[in-house]
Coordinates of C-alpha atoms in Angstrom, one line a residue:
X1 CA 13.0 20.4 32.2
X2 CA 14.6 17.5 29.9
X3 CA 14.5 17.3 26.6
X4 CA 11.6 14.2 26.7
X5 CA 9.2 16.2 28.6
X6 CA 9.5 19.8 26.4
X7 CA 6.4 20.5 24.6
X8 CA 7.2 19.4 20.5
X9 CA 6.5 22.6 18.0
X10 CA 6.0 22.5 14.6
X11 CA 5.8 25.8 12.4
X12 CA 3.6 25.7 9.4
X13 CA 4.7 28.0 7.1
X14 CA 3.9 29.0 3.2
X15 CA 3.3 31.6 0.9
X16 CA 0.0 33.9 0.7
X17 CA -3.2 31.3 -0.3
X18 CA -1.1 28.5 -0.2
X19 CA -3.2 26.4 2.3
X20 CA -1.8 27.2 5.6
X21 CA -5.6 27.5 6.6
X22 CA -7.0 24.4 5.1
X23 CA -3.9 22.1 7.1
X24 CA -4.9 23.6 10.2
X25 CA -8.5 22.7 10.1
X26 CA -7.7 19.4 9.2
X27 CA -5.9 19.3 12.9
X28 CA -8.7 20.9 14.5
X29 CA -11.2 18.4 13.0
X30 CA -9.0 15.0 13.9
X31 CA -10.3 13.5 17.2
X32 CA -5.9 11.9 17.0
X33 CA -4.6 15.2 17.4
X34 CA -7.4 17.2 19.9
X35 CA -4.4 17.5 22.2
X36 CA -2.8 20.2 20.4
X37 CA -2.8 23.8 20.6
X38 CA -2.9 25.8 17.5
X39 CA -1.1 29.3 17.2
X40 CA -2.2 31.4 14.5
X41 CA -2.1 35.2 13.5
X42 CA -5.5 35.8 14.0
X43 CA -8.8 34.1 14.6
X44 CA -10.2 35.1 11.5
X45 CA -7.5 32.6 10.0
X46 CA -9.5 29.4 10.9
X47 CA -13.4 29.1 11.6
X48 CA -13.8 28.7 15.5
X49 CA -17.1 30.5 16.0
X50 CA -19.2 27.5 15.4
X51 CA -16.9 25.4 17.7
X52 CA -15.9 27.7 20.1
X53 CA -16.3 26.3 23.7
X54 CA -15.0 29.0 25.8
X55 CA -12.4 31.5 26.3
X56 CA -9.7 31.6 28.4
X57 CA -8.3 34.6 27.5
X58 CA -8.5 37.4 25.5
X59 CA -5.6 35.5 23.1
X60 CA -6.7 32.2 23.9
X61 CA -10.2 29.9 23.3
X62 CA -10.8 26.2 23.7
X63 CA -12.9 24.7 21.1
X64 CA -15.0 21.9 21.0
X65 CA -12.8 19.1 19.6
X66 CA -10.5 20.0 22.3
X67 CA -8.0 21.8 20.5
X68 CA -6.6 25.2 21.9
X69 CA -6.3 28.0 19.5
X70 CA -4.4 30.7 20.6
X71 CA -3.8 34.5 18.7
X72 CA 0.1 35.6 18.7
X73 CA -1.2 39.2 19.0
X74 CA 2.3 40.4 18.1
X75 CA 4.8 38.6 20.5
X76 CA 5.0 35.0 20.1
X77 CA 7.4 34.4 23.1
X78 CA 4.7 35.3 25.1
X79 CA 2.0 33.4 23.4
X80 CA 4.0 30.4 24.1
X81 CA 4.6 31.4 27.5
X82 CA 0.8 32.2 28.4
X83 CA -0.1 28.7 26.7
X84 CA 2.5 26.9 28.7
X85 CA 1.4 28.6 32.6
X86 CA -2.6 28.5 31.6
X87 CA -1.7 24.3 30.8
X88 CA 0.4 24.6 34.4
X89 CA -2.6 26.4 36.2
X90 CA -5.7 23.6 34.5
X91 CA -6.7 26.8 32.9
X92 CA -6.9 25.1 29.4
X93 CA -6.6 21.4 28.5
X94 CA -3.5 19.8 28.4
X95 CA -1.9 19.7 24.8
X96 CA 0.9 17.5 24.2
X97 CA 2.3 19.5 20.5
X98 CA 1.5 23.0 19.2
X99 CA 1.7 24.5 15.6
X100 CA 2.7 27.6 15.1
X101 CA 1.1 29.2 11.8
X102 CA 3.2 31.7 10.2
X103 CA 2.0 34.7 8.0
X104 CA 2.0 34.6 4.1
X105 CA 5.2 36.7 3.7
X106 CA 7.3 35.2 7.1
X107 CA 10.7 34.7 7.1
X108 CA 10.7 31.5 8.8
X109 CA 14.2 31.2 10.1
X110 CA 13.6 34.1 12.9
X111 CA 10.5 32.5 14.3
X112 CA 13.2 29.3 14.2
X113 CA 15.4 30.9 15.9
X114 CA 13.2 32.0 18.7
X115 CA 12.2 28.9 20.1
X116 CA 16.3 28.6 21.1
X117 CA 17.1 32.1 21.9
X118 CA 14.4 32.9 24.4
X119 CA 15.1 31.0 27.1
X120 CA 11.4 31.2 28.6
X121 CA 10.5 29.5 25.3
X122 CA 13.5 26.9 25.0
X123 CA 13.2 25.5 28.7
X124 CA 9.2 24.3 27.7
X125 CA 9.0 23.7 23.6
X126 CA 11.1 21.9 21.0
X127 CA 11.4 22.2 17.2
X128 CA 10.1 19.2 16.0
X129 CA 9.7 20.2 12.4
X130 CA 8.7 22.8 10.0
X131 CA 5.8 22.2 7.0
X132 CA 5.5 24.2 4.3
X133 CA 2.3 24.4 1.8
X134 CA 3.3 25.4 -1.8
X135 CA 0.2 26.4 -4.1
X136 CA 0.5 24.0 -7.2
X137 CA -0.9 26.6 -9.1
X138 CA 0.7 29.5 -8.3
X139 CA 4.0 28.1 -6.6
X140 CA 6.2 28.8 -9.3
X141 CA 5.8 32.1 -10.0
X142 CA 5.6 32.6 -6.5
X143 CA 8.9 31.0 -6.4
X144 CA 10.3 33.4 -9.1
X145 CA 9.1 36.7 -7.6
X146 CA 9.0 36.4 -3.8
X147 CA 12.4 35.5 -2.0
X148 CA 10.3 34.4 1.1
X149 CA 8.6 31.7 -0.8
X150 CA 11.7 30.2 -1.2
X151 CA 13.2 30.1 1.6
X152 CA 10.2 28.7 3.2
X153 CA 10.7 25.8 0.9
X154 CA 14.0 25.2 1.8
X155 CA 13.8 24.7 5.2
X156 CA 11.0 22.4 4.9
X157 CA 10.9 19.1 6.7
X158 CA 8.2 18.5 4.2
X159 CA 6.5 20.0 1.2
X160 CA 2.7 19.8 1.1
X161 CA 1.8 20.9 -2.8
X162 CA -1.7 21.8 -2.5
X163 CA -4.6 22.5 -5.2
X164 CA -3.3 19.4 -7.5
X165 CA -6.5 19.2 -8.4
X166 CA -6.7 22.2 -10.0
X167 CA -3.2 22.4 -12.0
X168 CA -2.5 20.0 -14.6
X169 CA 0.6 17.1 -14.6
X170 CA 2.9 19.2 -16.2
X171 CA 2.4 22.3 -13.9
X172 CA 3.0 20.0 -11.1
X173 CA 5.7 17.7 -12.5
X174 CA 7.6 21.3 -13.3
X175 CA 7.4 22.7 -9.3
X176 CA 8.0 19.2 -7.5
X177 CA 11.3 19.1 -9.6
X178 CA 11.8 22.8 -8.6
X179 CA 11.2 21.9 -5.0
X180 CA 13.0 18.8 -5.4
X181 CA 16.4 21.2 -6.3
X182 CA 15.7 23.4 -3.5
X183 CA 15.1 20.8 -0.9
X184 CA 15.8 17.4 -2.2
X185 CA 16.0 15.7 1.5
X186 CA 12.2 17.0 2.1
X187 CA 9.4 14.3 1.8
X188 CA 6.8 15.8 -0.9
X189 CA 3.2 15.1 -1.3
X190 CA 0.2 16.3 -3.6
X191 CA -2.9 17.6 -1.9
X192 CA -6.2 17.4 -4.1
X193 CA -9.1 19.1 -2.9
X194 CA -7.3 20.1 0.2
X195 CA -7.3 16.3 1.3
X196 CA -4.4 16.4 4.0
X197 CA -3.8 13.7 6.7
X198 CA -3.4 15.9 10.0
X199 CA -0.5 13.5 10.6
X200 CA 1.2 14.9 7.9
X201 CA 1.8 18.2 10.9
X202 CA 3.9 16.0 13.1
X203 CA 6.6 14.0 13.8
X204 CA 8.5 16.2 11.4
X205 CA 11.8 16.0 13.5
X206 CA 13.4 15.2 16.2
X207 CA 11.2 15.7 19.0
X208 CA 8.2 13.9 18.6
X209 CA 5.1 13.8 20.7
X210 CA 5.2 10.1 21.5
X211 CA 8.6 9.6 22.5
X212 CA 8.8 7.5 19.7
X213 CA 12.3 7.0 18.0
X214 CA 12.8 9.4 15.0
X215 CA 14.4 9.0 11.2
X216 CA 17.4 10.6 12.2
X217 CA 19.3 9.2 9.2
X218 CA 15.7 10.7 7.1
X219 CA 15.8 14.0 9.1
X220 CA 19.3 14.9 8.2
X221 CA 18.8 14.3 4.2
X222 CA 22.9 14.2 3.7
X223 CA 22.9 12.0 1.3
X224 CA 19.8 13.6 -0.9
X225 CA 21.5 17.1 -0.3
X226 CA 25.1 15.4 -1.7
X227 CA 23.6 13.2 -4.9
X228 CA 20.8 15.3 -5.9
X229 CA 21.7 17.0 -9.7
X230 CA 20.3 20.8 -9.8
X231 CA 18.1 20.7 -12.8
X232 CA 18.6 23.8 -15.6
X233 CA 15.5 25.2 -14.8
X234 CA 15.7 27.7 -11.7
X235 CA 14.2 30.7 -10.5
X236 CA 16.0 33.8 -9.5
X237 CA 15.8 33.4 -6.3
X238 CA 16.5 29.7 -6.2
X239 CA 20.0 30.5 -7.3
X240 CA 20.6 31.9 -4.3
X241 CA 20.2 29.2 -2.1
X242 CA 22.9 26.8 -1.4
X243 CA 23.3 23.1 0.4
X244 CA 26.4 21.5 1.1
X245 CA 27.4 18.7 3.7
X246 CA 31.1 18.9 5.7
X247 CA 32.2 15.9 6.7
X248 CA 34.9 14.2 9.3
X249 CA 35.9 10.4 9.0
X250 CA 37.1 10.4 12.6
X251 CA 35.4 11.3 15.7
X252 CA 36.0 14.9 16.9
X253 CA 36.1 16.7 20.3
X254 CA 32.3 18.2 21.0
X255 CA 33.9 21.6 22.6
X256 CA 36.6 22.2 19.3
X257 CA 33.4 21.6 17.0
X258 CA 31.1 23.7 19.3
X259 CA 33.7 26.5 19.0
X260 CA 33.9 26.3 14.9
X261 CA 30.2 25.8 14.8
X262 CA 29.7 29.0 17.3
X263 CA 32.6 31.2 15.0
X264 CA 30.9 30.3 11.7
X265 CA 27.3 31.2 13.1
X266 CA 28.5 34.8 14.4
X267 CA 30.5 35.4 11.2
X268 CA 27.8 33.9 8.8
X269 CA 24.6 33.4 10.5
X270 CA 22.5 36.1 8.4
X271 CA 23.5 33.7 5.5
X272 CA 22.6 30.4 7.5
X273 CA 18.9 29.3 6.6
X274 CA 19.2 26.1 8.4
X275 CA 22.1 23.5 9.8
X276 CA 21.9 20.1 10.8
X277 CA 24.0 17.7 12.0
X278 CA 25.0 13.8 13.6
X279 CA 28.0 14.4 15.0
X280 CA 30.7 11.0 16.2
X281 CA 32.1 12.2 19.6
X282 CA 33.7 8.9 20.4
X283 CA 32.1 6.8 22.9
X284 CA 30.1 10.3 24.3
X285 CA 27.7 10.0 21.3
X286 CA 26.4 10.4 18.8
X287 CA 24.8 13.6 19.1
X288 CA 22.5 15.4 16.9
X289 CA 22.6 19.0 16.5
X290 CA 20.0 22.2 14.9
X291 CA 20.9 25.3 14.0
X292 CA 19.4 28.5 12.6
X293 CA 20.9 31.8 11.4
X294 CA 23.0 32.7 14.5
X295 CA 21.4 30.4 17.4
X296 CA 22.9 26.6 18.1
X297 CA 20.3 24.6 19.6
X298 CA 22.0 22.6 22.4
X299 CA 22.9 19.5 21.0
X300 CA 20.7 16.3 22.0
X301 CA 22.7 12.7 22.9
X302 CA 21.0 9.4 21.0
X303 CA 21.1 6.0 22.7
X304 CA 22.7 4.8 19.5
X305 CA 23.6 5.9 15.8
X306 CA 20.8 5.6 13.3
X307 CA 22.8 3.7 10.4
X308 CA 25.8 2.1 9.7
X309 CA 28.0 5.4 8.4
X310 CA 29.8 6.4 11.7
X311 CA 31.0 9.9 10.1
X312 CA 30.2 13.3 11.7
X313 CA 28.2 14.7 9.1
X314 CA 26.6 18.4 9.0
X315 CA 24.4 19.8 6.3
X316 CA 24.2 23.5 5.7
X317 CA 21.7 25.2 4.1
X318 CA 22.2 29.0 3.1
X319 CA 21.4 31.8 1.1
X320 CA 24.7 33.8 -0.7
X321 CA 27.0 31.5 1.0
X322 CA 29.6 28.8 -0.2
X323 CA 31.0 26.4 0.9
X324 CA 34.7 27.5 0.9
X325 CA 33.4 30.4 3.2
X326 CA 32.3 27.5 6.3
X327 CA 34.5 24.1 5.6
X328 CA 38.1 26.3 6.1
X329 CA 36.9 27.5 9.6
X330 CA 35.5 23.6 10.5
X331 CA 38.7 22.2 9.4
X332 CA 40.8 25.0 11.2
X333 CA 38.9 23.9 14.8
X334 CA 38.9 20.4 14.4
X335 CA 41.9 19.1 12.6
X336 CA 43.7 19.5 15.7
X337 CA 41.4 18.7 18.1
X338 CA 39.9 15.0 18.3
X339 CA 37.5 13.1 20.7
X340 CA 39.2 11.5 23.6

């Protein structure tokens, strides 16, 4: 299957009553997106009853909007493969994106991983983004005492800060800075009385639904992740996480990069929340390139470079790791090895 035709994913993700619940209706209520299936933890997450049209499964119903809503029931690998054969067989509508709704307490970087590693998963879906809801009440002490909370907001494509209209300016001034030093490339917005454009869900990424062209140069964030100044005020846990870009003026050769890349994820992947990268292979590229903990998503070619800056530039972010622990190992691979 090639890479225009895979089915574009995004995971919603977010603390414990942080408006996971109220984004997903707002899909399941928009006429634009009624060709999307919806994966959640449990029914019980979203209210179906009323719109329920039938069920196709024990796992999986079709509502009325045209949506499907499918239960991960445990294994998401094979919710994703039972939503992929029932589109197949005309057992279910045909959707053209999913979300995948993760719980309160997830860490999201092994449900990332998962749609690379499993190859009955990566041969029919695509990352295209992850979303995560911060509660503008709560966010910062959520931020403080829960690990999970913040590494959902690192890895963030965007950060949707939701019950603004229930904190006051300073509250929320405070946590969008605090976001902003955790994940200063991801686009931020308020949410006031859970008013969310369902848009807000897609075209996160890479792989978008429409085959439209996407903000590679936006996606990548290297130059927020490189200017950015941490501010003083930072949570336990947020001094733990760590972004840093490594950089090559000339092209390099994909397999000596491959190699590094592949020797830094099996030494360091635990530590490794989320890589990306637009890498100069001479006149083979650019390519752009995704990575989670330990898994290298294969690398995707684009017709042309987004921008002027023709360097190979990869962002890291990480939890507990450095810099000097990753750039010696790049170097090492590709100092000596350069595209042809």
């Amino acid at each position: 299957m090639s890479a225009t035709t895979l089915t574009p994913v995004t995971v919603l993700t977010g603390f414990l009553g942080s408006g996971k619940s109220t984004l997903l209706n707002r899909v399941l209520h928009d006429t634009r997106y009624a060709d999307t299936a919806v994966i959640v933890n449990e029914f019980g997450d979203i209210p179906i009853d009323h719109a329920l049209v039938r069920r196709a499964s024990e796992n999986v119903v079709v509502l009325s909007g045209g949506c499907v809503c499918c239960r991960v029931a445990g294994d998401l690998v094979q919710a994703l493969r039972d939503l992929h054969f029932k589109r197949a067989a005309n057992e279910i509508p045909a959707f053209r994106r999913a979300v995948i709704e993760t719980t309160g307490l997830a860490d999201p970087a092994p449900l990332l991983a998962t749609l690379v590693e499993m190859p009955v998963v990566a041969a029919r879906y695509a990352l295209s983004g992850v979303v995560t809801t911060v509660d503008g009440m709560h966010g910062a002490s959520e931020l403080d005492q829960h690990p999970e909370a913040v590494k959902q907001a690192a890895v963030a494509d965007r950060l949707v800060i939701t019950k603004a209209d229930l904190a006051d300016d300073a509250t929320l001034d405070a946590l969008e800075a605090r976001l902003a030093a955790l994940n200063p490339a991801a686009a931020r917005i308020r949410a006031r009385s859970g008013d969310v454009d369902a848009s807000w869900l897609f075209d996160t990424g890479l792989h978008r639904h429409d085959g439209s062209r996407p903000d590679v140069t936006g996606w990548l964030g290297a130059n927020e992740w490189r200017s950015f100044a941490q501010p003083s005020s930072r949570g336990p846990h947020d001094e733990r996480i760590r972004s840093f870009t490594w950089t090559a003026e000339a092209p390099v050769s994909w397999d000596a990069l491959e190699a590094a890349l592949e020797t830094v994820l099996e030494l360091r992947g635990d530590r490794i929340l989320r890589l990306k990268g637009l890498v100069n292979v001479g006149d083979k590229g650019p390519l752009v390139l995704h990575a989670v903990q330990h898994t290298l998503y294969p690398p995707a070619k684009l017709p042309d470079w987004p921008d002027n800056d023709r360097r190979t530039r990869l962002v890291f972010i990480t939890r507990d790791l450095e810099r000097g622990a990753i750039a010696p190992i790049l170097d090492s691979f590709t100092s000596t090895s350069s595209a042809s």
